[in-house]
Coordinates of C-alpha atoms in Angstrom, one line a residue:
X1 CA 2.7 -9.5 -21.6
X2 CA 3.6 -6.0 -22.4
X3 CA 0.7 -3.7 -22.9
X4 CA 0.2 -0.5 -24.8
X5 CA -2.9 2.3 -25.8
X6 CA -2.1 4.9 -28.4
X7 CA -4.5 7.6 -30.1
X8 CA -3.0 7.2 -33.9
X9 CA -4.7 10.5 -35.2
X10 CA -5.2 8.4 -38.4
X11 CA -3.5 5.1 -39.0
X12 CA -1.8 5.8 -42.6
X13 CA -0.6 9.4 -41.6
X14 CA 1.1 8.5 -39.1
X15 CA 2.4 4.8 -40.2
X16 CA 6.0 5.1 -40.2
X17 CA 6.0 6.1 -36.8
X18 CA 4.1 3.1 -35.8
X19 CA 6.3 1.2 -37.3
X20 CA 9.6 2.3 -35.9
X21 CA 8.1 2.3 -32.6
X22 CA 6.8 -1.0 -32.9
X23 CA 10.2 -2.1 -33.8
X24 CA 11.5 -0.4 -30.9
X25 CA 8.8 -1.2 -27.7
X26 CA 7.9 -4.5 -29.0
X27 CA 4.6 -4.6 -27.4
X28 CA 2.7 -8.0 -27.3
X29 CA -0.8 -6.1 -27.5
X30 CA -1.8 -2.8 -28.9
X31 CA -4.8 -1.1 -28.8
X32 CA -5.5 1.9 -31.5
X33 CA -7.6 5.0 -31.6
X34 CA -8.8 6.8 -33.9
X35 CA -7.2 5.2 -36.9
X36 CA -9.8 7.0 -39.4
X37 CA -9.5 4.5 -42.3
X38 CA -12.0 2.1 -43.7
X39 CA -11.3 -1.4 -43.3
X40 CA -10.6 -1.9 -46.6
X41 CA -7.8 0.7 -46.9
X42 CA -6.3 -0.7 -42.9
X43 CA -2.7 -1.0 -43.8
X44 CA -2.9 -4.5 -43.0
X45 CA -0.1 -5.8 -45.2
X46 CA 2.4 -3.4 -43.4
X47 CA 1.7 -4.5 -40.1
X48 CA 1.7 -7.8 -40.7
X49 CA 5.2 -7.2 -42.4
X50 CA 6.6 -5.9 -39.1
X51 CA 5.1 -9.2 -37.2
X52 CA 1.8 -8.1 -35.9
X53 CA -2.1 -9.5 -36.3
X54 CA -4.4 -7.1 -36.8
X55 CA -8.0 -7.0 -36.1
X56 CA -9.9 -3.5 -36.7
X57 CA -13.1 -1.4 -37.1
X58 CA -13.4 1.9 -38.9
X59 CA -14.5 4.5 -41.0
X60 CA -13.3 7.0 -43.5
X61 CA -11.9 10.6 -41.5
X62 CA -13.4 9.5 -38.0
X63 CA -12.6 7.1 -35.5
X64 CA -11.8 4.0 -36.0
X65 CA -10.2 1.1 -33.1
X66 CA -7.9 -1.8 -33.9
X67 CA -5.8 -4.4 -32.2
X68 CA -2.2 -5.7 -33.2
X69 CA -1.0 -8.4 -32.1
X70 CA 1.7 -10.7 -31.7
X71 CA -1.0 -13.9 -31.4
X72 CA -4.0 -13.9 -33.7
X73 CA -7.1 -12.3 -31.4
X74 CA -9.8 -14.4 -30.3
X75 CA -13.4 -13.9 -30.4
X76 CA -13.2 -10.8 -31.7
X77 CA -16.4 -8.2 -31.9
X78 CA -16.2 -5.0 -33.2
X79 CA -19.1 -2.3 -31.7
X80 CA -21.5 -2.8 -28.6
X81 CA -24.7 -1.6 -28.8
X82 CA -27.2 -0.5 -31.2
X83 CA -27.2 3.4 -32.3
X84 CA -24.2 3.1 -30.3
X85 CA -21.7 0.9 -33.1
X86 CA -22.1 2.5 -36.3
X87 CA -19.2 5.0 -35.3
X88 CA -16.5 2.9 -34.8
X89 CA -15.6 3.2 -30.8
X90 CA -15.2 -0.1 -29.7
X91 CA -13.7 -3.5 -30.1
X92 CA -12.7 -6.4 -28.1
X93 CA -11.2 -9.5 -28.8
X94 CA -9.0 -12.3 -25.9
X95 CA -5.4 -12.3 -26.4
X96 CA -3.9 -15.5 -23.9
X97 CA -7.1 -15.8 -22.1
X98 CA -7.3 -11.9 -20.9
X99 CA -10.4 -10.3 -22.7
X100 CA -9.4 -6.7 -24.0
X101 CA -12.2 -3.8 -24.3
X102 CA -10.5 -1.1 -26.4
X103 CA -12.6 2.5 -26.3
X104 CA -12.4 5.3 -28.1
X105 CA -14.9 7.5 -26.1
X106 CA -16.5 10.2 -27.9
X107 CA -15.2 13.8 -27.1
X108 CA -18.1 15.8 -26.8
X109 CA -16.8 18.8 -28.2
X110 CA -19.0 21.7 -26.1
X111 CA -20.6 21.5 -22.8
X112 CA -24.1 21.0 -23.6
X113 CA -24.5 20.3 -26.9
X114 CA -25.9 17.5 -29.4
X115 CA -22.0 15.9 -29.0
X116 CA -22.1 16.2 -25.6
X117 CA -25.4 14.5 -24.3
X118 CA -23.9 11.9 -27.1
X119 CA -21.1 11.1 -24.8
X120 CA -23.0 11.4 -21.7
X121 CA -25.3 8.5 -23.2
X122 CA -22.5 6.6 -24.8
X123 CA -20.9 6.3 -21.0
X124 CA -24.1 5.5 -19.5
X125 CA -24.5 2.8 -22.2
X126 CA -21.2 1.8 -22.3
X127 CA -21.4 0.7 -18.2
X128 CA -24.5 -1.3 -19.0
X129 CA -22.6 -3.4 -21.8
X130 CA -19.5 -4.0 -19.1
X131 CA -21.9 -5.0 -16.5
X132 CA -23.4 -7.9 -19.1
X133 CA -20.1 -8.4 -20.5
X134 CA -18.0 -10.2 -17.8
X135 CA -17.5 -10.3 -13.7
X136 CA -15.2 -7.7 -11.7
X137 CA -13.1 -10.8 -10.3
X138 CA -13.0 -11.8 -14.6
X139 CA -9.2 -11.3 -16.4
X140 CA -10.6 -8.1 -18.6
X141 CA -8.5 -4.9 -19.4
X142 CA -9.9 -1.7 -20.6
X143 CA -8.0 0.3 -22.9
X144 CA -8.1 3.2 -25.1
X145 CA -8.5 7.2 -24.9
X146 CA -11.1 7.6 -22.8
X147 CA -11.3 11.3 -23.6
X148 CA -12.1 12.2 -19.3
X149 CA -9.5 13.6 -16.9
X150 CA -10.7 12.5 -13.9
X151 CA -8.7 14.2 -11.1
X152 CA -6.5 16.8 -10.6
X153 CA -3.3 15.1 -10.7
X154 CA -3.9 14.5 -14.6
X155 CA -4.5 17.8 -16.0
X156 CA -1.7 20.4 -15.6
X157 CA -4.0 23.5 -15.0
X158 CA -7.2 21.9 -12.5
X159 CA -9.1 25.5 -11.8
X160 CA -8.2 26.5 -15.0
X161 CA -9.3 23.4 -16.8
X162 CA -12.4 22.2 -14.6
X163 CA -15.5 22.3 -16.1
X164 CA -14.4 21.9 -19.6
X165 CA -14.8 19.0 -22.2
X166 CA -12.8 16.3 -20.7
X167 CA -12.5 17.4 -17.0
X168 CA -16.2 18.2 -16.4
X169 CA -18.5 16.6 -13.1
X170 CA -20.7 15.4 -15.5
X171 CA -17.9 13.4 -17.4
X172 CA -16.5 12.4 -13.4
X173 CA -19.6 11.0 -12.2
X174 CA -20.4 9.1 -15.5
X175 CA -16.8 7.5 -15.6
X176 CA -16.8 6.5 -11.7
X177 CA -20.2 4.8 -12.3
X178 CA -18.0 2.7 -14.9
X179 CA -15.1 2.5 -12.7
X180 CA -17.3 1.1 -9.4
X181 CA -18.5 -1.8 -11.7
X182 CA -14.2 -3.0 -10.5
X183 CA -11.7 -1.6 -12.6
X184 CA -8.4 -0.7 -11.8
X185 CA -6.4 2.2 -12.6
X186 CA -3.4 0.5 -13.4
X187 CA -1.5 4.1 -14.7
X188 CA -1.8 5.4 -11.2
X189 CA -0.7 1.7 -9.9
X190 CA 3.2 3.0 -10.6
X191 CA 3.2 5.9 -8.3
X192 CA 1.6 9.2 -8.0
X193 CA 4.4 11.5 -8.1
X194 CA 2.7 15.3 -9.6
X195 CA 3.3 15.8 -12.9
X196 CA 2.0 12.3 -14.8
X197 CA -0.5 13.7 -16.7
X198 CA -3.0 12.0 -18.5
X199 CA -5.1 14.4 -20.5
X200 CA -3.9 17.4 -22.5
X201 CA -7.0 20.0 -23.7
X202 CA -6.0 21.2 -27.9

């Protein structure tokens, strides 16, 4: 099955890109971010014209996660938690028995503000729904933009960059309290040769 996460930056905007990349990777799966369209106005017809299922939450100018597909999802949910699934972060659905969590973590925008200690509780809250989701030894992938930098080796400036939105301690521990429920970093499964970054700052 071949796999793929990509940030849109709005669905329709950027659709005939999409399209000729589909056409070009042919992934099996795809999980979107930040397609910031209601789901009425999801350019569903197009999508399905190029041979993909889709399956999506969102919201007019922010946010917003979807699936395509080449088989139809199964059980799929969008959201996670209350005060937590009114913006549009999460979905998951089971594609050939593999259940898929796609994310689009808040980015928390300044260092101690309002949309930071958002995205500090959204982590915390988002490990707890893992936890009663399904079992480390369980077939479940994680997707999405995850909006941290964890180590060095993905940022191209550490000193520079460290203690910043997206490569901040607070952000590190949060994410390895996720990470220590089982996951694997499957990016950083191909090699870790310098220059692979995974996070750029604006």
């Amino acid at each position: 099955m071949r796999l793929a996460t990509y940030n849109v930056n709005s669905i329709r905007a950027r659709m005939p890109r999409v399209l000729e990349w589909l056409e070009e990777a042919q992934p099996d799966v795809v999980a979107l971010q930040e397609t910031k369209v209601e789901d009425d106005k999801f350019p569903v017809a197009e999508i399905e014209a190029a041979g993909y299922h889709v399956a999506f939450h969102g919201q007019q100018k922010y946010n917003g996660v979807a699936f395509l597909s080449k088989v139809t999802a199964e059980d799929f949910v969008a959201g996670y938690a209350p005060g937590f699934s009114e913006d549009c972060r999460v979905v998951r659905a089971v594609f050939d028995g593999v259940m898929f969590i796609n994310t689009y973590v808040p980015n928390g925008t300044v260092v101690g503000g309002d949309k930071w200690a958002y995205k500090m509780a959204w982590l915390e809250q988002f490990n707890g729904f893992v936890s009663g989701l399904a079992s480390p030894g369980d077939k479940v992938l994680w997707l999405g933009d995850i909006n941290i930098a964890p180590t060095a080796a993905d940022v191209y400036d550490h000193e520079r960059l460290l203690g910043e939105v997206g490569h901040h301690p607070d952000e590190f521990s949060r994410l390895q309290n996720i990470v220590d429920w089982g996951w694997t970093d499957v990016f950083r499964l191909q090699g870790d040769d310098p220059g692979h970054y995974t996070f750029w700052d604006f």
